[in-house]
CSV table of C-alpha atoms in Angstrom, one decimal:
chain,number,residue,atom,x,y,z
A,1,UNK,CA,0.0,0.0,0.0
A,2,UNK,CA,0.6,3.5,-1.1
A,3,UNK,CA,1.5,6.2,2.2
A,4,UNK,CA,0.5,4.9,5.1
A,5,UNK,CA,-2.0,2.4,6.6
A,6,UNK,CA,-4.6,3.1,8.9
A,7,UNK,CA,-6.2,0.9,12.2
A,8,UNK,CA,-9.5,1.7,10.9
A,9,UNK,CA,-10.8,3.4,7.7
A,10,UNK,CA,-13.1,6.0,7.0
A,11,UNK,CA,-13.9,4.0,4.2
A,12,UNK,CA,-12.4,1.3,1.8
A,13,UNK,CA,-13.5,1.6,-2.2
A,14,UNK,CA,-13.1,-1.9,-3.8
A,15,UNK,CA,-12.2,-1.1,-7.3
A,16,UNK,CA,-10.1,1.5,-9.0
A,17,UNK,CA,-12.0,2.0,-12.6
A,18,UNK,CA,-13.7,5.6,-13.1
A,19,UNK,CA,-16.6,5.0,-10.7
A,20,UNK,CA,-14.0,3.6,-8.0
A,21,UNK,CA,-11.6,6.9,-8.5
A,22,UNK,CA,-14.5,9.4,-9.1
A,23,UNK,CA,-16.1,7.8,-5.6
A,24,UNK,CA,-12.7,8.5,-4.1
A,25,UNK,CA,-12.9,12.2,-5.1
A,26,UNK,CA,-16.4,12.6,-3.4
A,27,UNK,CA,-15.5,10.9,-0.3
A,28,UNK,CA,-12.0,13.2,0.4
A,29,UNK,CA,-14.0,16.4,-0.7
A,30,UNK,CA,-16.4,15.3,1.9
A,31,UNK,CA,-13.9,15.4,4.7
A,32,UNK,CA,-13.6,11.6,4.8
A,33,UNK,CA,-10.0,11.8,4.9
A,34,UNK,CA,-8.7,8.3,5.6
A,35,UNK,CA,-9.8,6.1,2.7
A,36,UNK,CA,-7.9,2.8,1.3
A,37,UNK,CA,-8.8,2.3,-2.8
A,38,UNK,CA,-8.3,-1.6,-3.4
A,39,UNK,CA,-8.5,-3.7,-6.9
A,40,UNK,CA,-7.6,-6.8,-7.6
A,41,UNK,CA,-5.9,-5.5,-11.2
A,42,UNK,CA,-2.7,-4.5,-11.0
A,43,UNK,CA,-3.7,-1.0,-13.0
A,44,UNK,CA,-5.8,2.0,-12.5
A,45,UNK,CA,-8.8,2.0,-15.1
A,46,UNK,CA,-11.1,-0.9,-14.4
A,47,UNK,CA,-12.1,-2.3,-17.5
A,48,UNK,CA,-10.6,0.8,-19.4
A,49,UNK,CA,-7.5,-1.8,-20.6
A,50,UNK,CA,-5.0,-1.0,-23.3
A,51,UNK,CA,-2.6,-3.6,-24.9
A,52,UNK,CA,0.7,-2.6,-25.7
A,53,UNK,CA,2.2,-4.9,-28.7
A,54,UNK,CA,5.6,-4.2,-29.9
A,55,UNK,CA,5.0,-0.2,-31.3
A,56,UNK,CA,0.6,-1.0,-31.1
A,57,UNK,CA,-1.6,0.2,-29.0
A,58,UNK,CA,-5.0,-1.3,-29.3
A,59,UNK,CA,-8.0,-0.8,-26.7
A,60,UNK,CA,-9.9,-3.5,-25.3
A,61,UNK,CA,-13.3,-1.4,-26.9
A,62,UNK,CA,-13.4,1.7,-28.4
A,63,UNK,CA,-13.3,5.1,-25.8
A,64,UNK,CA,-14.0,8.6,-26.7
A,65,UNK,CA,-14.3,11.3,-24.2
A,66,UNK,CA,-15.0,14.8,-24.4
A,67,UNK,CA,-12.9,17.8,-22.7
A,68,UNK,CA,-16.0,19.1,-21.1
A,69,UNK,CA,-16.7,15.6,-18.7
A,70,UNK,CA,-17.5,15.8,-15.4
A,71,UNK,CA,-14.5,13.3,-14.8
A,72,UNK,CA,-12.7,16.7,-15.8
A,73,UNK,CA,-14.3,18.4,-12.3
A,74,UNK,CA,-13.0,15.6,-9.8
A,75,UNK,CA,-9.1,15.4,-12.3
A,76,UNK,CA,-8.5,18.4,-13.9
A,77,UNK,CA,-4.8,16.7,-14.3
A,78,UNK,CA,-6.2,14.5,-17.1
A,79,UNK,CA,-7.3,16.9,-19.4
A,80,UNK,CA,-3.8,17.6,-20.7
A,81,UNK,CA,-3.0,14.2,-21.4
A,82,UNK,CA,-5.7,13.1,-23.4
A,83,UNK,CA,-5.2,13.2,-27.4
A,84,UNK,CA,-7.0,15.8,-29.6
A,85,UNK,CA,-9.4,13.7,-32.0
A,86,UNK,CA,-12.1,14.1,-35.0
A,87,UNK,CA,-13.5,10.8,-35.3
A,88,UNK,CA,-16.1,9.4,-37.5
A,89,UNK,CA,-18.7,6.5,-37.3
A,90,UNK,CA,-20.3,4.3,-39.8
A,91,UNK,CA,-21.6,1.3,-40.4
A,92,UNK,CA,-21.8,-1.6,-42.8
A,93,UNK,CA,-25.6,-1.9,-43.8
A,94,UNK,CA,-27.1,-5.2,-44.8
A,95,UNK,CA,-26.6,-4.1,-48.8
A,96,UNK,CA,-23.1,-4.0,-47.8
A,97,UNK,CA,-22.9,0.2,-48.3
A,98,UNK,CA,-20.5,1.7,-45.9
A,99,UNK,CA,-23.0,4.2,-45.0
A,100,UNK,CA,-24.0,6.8,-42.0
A,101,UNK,CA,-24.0,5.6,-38.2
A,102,UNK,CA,-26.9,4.4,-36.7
A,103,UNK,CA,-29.7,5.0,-39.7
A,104,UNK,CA,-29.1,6.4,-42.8
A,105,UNK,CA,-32.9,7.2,-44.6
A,106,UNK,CA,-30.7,7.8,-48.3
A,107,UNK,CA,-29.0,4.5,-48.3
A,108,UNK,CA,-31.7,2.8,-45.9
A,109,UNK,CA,-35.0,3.9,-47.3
A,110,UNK,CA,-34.4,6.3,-50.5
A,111,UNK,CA,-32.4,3.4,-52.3
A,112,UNK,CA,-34.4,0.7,-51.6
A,113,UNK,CA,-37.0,2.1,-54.2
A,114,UNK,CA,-41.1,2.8,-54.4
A,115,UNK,CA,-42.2,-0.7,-53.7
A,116,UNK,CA,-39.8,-1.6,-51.0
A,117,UNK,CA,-41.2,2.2,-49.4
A,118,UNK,CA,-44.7,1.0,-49.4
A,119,UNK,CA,-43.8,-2.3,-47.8
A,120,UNK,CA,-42.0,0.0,-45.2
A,121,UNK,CA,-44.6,2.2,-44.1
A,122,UNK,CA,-47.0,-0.7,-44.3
A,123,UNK,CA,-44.8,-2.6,-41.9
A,124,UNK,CA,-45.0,0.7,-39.6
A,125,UNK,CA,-48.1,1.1,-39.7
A,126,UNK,CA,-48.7,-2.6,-38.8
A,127,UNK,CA,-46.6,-2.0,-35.7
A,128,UNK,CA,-48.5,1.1,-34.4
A,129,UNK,CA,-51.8,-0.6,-34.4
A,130,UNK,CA,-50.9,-4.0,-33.5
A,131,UNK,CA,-47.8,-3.9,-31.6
A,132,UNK,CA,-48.0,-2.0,-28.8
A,133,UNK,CA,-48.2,-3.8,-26.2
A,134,UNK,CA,-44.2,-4.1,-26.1
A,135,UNK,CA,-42.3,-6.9,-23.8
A,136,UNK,CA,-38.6,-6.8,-25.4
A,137,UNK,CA,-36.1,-5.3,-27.0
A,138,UNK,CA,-37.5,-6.4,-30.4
A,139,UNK,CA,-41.0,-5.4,-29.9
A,140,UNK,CA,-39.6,-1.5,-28.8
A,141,UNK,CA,-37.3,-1.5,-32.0
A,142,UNK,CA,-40.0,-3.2,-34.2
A,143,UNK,CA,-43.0,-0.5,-32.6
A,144,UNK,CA,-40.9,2.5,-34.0
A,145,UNK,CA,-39.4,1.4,-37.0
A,146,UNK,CA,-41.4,-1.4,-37.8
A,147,UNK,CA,-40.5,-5.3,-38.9
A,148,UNK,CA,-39.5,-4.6,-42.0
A,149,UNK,CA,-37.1,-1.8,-41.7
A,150,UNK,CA,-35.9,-3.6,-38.3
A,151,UNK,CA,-34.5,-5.8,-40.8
A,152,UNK,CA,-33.3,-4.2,-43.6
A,153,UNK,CA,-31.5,-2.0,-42.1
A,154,UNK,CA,-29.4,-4.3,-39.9
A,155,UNK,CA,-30.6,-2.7,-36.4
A,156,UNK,CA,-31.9,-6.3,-35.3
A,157,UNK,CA,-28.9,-7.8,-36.5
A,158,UNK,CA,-26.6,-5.1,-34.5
A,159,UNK,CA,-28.5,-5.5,-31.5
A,160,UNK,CA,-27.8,-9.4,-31.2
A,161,UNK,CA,-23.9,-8.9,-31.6
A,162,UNK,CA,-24.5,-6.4,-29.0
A,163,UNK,CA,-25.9,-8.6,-26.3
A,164,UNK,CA,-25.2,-11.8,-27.4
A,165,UNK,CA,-29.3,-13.3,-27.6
A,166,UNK,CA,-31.9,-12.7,-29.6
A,167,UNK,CA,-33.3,-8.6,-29.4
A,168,UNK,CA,-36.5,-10.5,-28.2
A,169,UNK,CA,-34.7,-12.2,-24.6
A,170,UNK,CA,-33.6,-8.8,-24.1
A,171,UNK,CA,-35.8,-7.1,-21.4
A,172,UNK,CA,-38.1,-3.8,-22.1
A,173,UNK,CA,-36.5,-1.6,-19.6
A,174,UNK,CA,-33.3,-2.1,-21.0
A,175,UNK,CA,-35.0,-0.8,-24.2
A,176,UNK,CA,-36.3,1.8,-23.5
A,177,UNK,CA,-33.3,3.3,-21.3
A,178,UNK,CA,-30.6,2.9,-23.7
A,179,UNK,CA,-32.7,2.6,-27.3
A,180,UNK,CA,-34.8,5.8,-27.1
A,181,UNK,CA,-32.4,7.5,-30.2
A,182,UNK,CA,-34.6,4.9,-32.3
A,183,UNK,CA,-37.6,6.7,-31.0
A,184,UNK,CA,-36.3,9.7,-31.6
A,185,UNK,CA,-34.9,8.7,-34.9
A,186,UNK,CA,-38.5,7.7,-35.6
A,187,UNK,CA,-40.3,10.7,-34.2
A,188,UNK,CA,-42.4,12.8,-36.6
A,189,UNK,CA,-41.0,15.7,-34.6
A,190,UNK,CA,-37.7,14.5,-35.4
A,191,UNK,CA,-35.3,17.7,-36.5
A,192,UNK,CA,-32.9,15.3,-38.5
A,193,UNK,CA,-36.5,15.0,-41.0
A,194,UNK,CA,-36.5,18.7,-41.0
A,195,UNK,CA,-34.6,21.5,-43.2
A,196,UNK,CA,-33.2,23.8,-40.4
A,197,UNK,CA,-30.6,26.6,-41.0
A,198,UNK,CA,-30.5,28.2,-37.3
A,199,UNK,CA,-27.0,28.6,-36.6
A,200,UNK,CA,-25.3,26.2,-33.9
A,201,UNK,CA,-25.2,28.4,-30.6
A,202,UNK,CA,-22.2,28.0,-27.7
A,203,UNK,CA,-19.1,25.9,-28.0
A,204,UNK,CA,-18.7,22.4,-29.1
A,205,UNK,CA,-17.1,20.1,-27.1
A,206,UNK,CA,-13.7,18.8,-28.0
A,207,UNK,CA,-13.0,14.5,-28.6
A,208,UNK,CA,-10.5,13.1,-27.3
A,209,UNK,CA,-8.6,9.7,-26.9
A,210,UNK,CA,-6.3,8.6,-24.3
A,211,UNK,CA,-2.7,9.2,-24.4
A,212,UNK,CA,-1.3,6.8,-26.3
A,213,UNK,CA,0.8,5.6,-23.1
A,214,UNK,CA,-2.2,3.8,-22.5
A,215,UNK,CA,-4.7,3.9,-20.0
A,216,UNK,CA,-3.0,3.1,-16.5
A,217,UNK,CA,-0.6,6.1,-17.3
A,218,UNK,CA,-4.0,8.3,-17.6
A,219,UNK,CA,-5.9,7.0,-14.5
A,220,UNK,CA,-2.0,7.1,-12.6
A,221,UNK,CA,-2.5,10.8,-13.0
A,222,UNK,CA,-6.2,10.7,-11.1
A,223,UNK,CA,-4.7,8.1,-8.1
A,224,UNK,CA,-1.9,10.3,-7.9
A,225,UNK,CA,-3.8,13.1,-6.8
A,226,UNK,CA,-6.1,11.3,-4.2
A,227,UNK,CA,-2.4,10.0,-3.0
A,228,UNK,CA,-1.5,13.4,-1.9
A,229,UNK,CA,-4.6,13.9,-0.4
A,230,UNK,CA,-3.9,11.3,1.4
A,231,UNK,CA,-5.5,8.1,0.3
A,232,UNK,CA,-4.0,4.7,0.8
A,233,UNK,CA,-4.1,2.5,-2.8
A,234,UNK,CA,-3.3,-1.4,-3.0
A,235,UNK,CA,-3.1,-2.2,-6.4
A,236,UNK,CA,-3.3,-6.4,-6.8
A,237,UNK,CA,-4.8,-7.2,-4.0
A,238,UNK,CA,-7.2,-9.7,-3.9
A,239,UNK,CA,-10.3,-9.5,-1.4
A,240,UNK,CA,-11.1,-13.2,0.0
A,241,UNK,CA,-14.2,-11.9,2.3
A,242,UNK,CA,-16.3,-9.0,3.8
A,243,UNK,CA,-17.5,-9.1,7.5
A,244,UNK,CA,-19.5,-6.5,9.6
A,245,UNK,CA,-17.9,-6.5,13.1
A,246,UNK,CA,-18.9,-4.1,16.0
A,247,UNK,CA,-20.6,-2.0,13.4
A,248,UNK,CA,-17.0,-1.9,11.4
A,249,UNK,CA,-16.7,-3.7,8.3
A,250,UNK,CA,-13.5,-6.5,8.3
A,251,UNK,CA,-12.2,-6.5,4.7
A,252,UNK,CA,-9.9,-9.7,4.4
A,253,UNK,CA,-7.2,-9.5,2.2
A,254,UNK,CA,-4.4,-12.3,1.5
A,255,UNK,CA,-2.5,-12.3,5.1
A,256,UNK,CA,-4.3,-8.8,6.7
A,257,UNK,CA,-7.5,-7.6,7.6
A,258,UNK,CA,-8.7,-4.2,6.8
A,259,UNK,CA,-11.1,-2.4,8.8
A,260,UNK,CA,-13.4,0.2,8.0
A,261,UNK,CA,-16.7,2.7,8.8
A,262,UNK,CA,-18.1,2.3,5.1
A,263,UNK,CA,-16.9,0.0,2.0
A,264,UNK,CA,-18.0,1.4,-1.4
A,265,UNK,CA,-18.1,-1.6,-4.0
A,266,UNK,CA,-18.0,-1.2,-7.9
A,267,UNK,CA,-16.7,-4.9,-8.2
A,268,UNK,CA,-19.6,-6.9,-10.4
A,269,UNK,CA,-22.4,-7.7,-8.3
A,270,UNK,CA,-22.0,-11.3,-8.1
A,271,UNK,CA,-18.4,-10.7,-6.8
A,272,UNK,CA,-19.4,-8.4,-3.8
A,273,UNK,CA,-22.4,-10.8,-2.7
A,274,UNK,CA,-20.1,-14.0,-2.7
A,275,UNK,CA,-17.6,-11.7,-0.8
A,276,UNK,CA,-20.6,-10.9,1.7
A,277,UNK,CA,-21.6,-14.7,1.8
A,278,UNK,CA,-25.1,-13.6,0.2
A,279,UNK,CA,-26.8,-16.1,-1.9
A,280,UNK,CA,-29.0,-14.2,-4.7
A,281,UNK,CA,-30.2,-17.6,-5.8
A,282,UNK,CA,-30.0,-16.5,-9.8
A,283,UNK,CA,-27.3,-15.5,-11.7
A,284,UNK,CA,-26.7,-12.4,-13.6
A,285,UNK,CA,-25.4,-12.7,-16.8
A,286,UNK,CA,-22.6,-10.4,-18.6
A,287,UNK,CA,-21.3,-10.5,-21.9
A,288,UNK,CA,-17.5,-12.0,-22.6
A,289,UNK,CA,-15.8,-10.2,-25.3
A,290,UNK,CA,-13.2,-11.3,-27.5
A,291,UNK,CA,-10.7,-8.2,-29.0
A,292,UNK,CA,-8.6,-8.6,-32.2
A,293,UNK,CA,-5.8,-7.0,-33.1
A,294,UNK,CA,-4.9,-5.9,-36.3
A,295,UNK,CA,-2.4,-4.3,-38.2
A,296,UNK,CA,-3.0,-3.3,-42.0
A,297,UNK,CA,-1.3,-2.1,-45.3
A,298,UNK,CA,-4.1,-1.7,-47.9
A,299,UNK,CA,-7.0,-0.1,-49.3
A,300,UNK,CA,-9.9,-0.8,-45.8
A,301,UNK,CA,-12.7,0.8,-48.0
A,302,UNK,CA,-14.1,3.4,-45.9
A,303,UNK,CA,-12.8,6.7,-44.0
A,304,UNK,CA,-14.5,6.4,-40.8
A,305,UNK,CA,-12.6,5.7,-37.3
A,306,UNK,CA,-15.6,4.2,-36.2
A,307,UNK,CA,-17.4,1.0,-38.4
A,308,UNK,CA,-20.2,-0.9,-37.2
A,309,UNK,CA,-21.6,-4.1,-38.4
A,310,UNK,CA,-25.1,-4.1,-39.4
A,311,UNK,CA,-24.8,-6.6,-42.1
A,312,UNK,CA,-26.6,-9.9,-42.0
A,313,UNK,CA,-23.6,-11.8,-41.5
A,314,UNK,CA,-20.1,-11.5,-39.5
A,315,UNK,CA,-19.9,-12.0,-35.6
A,316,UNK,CA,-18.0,-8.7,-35.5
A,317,UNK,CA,-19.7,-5.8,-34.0
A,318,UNK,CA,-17.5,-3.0,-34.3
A,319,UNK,CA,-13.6,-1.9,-34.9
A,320,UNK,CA,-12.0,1.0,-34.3
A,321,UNK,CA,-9.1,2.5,-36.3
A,322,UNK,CA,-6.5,3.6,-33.8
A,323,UNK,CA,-4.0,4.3,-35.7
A,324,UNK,CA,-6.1,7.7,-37.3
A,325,UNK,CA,-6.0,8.5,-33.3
A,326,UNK,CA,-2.0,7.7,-33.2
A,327,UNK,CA,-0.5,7.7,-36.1
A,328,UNK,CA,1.0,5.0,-38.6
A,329,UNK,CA,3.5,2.3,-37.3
A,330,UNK,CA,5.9,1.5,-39.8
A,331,UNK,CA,3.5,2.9,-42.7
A,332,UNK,CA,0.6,0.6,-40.9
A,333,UNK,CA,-2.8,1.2,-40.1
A,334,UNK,CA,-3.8,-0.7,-37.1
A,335,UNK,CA,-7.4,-1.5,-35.3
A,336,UNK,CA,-9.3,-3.4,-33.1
A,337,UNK,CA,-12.3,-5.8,-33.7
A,338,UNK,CA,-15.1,-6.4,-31.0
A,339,UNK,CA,-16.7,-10.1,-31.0
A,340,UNK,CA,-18.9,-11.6,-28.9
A,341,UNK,CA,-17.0,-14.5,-27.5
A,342,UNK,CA,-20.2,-16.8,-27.7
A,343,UNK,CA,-20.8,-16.3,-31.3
A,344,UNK,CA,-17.4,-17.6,-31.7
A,345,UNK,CA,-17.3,-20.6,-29.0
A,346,UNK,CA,-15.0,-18.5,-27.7
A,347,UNK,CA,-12.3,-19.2,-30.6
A,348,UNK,CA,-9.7,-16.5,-31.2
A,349,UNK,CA,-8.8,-18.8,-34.6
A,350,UNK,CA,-12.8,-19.1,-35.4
A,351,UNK,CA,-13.2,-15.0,-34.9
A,352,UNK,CA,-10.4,-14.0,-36.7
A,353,UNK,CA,-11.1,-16.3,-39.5
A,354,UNK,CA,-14.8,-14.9,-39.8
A,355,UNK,CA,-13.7,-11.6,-39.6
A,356,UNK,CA,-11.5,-12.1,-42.7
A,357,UNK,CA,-14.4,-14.2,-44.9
A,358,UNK,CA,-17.0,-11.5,-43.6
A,359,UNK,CA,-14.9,-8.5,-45.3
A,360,UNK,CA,-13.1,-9.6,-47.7
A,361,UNK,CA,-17.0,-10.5,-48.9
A,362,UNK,CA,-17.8,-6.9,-48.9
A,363,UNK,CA,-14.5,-5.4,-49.9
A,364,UNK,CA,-12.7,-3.8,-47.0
A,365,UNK,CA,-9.0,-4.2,-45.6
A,366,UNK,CA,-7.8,-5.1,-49.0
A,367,UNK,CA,-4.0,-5.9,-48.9
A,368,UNK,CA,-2.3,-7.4,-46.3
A,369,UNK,CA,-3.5,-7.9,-43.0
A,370,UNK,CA,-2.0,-9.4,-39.7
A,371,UNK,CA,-3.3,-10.5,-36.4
A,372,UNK,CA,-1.1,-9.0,-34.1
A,373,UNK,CA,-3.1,-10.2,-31.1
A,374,UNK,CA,-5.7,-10.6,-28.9
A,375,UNK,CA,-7.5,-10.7,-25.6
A,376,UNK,CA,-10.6,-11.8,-24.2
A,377,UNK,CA,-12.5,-9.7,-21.3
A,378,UNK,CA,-15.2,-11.2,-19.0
A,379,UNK,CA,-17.7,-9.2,-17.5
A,380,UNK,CA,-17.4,-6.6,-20.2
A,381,UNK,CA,-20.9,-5.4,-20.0
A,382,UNK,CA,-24.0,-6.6,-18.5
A,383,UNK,CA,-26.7,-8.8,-20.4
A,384,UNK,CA,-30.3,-7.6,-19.9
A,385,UNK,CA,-32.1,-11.0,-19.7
A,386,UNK,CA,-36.1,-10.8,-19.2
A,387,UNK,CA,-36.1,-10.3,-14.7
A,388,UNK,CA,-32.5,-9.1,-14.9
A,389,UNK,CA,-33.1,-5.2,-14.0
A,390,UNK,CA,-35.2,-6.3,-10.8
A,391,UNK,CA,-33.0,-9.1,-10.2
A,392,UNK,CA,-30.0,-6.3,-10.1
A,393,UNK,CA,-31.9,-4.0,-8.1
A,394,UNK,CA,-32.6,-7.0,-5.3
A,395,UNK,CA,-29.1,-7.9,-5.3
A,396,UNK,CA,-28.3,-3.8,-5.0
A,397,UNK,CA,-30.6,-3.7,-2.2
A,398,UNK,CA,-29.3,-7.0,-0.2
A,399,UNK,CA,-26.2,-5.5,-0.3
A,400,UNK,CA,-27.0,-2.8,0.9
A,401,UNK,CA,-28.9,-4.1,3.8
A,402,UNK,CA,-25.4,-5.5,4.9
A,403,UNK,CA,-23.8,-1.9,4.6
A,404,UNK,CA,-22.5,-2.4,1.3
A,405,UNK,CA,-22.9,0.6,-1.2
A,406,UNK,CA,-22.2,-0.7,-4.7
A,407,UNK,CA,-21.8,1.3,-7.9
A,408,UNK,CA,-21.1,2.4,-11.0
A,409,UNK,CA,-21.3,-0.6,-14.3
A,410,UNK,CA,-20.5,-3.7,-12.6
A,411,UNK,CA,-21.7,-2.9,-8.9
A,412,UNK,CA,-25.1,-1.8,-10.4
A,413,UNK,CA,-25.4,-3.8,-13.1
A,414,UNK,CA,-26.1,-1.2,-15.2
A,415,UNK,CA,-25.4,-0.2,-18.8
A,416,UNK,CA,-22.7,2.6,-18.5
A,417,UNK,CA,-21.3,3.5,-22.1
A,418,UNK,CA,-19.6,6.7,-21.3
A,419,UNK,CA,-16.9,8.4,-18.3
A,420,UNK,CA,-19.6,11.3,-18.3
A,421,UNK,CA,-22.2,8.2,-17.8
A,422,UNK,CA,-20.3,6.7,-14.9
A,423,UNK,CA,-19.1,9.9,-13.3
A,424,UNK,CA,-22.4,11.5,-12.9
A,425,UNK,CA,-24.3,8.2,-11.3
A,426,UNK,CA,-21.1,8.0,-9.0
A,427,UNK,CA,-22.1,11.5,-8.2
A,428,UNK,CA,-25.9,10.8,-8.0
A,429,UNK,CA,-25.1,8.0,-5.5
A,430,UNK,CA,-23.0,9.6,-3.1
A,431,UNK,CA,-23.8,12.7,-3.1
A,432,UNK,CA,-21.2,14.6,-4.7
A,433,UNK,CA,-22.7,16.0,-7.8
């Protein structure tokens, strides 16, 4: 452990991802000055993970952050570290068009030609009058948009790369929480349908990427500070058990105990209940991920940073150029390639060999391309089974009943796709927003 140790904590925060160090922050600002931040890794960042191979550097995912975060409130020391960036998204549609990210109604809908737009709208209107009693995923995507343009333009395709099941095992809530841009998208009141020449008013944000150091020298920058405020950190520590003692909580680690007033978890639910010796008596699920790495000397077809996979084929969900965030290596373009590990039995040799079939079928990464590497992630993000929301919230509330306050992706179970996502809820649940 970093500085010095204390006989009892004010409080002990299991985890050092964004929620764990953002949680940190709040607690120190709120006069809670002897704290101990623990994680099993052996690196700041959580699931924010880099790999370094020989002059690469590919991201397990693909991370974009803007200079105007609230992570930029609690680490103002970050801000200068971060790499200036314009990226781009597309995606590869079903026709196999490289064409705008998430809907695009030229190549969607004006292409697709007179009869194919009566079918549309006739599939729409279907939806409105006979669908609404929604229960899934499917049914909210298929309500807006309709069956038929669910399907040609990929969207129900996408969305089971995404979780890994069927849109229609994927639970309503989930839906409606973190799908409502297809609602918009499909609003008659939608702006995007509508000529507009007002003038953009105030600043726009800037995008950036992490250095190129990689993440842990990022985050090092954030746990640095809460060092000199006097925080305790014990990186690769693993936590065997969680006992409440006299009203203190007994945090076992390897050969020591820890004591402490309050633990904050962001460790995945199912982690801090074992460590608590709850039973939940159901399992929540989360989706394993399998990351390629690529290097490439070619033509790759399109000039986004950003490509998603709506096609009807291909495991793939979505790479990420990092190389227009970094810069050639040795005149080489290099990416990374998100799969979901169960569409591949969990085969680097079966995803990489897909991946090549799937675009050399639609003409992209023409020339010569090499597997540099890879890496696969558990618990990369959570799975929204039918139940799986209340099921998240009872194990949220059992734990809490112990004393245990859990947060942020994994220690809520909950969907987080952004640092401005994760730092405002880490906010919202301790107060320090």
């Amino acid at each position: 452990m970093d500085n010095h140790s204390h006989d009892v904590y004010d409080a002990i925060v299991l985890g050092a991802g964004i929620s764990g160090l953002v949680a940190s922050s709040i607690l120190l600002n709120d006069d809670c000055l002897h704290i101990l931040i623990l994680d099993s890794y052996g690196h700041f960042g959580g699931n924010h993970i880099n790999v370094n191979i020989g002059e690469y550097s590919f991201d397990i995912g693909s991370f974009i952050f803007q200079n105007d975060s609230p992570l930029i409130r609690h680490f103002p020391e970050l801000l200068p570290l971060y790499v200036d960036i314009d990226p781009t998204w597309q995606r590869l549609n079903p026709q196999g068009v490289v064409t705008k990210y998430p809907l695009s109604l030229k190549d969607d809908l004006f292409c697709a030609g007179p009869i194919e737009w009566a079918r549309i709208v006739a599939s729409v209107v279907f939806s409105r009058l006979f669908h609404r009693r929604m229960k899934n995923a499917k049914d909210f995507a298929r309500y807006w948009i309709g069956s038929r343009f669910l399907r040609r333009s990929g969207l129900e395709n996408y969305m089971e790369r995404f979780y890994g099941l069927p849109p229609e095992k994927i639970e309503l809530a989930f839906a409606e929480k973190r799908m409502s841009w297809i609602s918009e998208y499909a609003s008659l009141n939608n702006p995007m349908l509508k000529k507009s020449h007002r003038t953009r008013q105030g600043p726009i944000n800037r995008q950036l990427a992490r250095p190129k150091e990689g993440f842990h020298y990022l985050y090092k920058a954030a746990a640095d500070k809460l060092a000199g405020l006097g925080a305790d950190i014990a990186l690769g520590t693993t936590v065997s058990s969680i006992k409440k003692v006299d009203g203190l909580f007994e945090v076992q680690c390897s050969d020591q105990c820890l004591r402490a007033r309050r633990v904050i978890s962001t460790f995945p639910l199912h982690t801090s209940l074992a460590l608590c010796g709850i039973d939940l008596g159901a399992e929540l699920q989360s989706v394993r991920l399998i990351s390629l790495f690529y290097s490439f000397d070619g033509t790759r077809g399109f000039p986004s940073s950003i490509l998603y996979n709506f096609s009807f084929s291909g495991p793939w969900k979505r790479l990420t150029i990092y190389s227009d965030f970094y810069g050639l290596v040795k005149e080489r373009q290099y990416f990374g390639v998100e799969v979901n590990a169960d569409h591949v039995e969990g085969s680097v040799e079966t995803a990489d060999r897909k991946f090549r079939e799937h675009v050399a079928a639609n003409n992209l990464f023409v020339g010569n391309l090499i597997l540099e590497g890879s890496q696969l992630t558990s618990n990369a993000y959570p799975i929204y089974l039918d139940g799986a929301t209340d099921l998240a919230r009872k194990a949220v509330l059992l734990l809490s009943d112990f004393g245990i306050e859990s947060i942020g992706r994994q220690g809520r179970f909950d969907y987080q796709p952004t640092a401005r996502d994760t730092t405002l809820k880490a906010e919202i649940a301790l107060g320090g927003g």
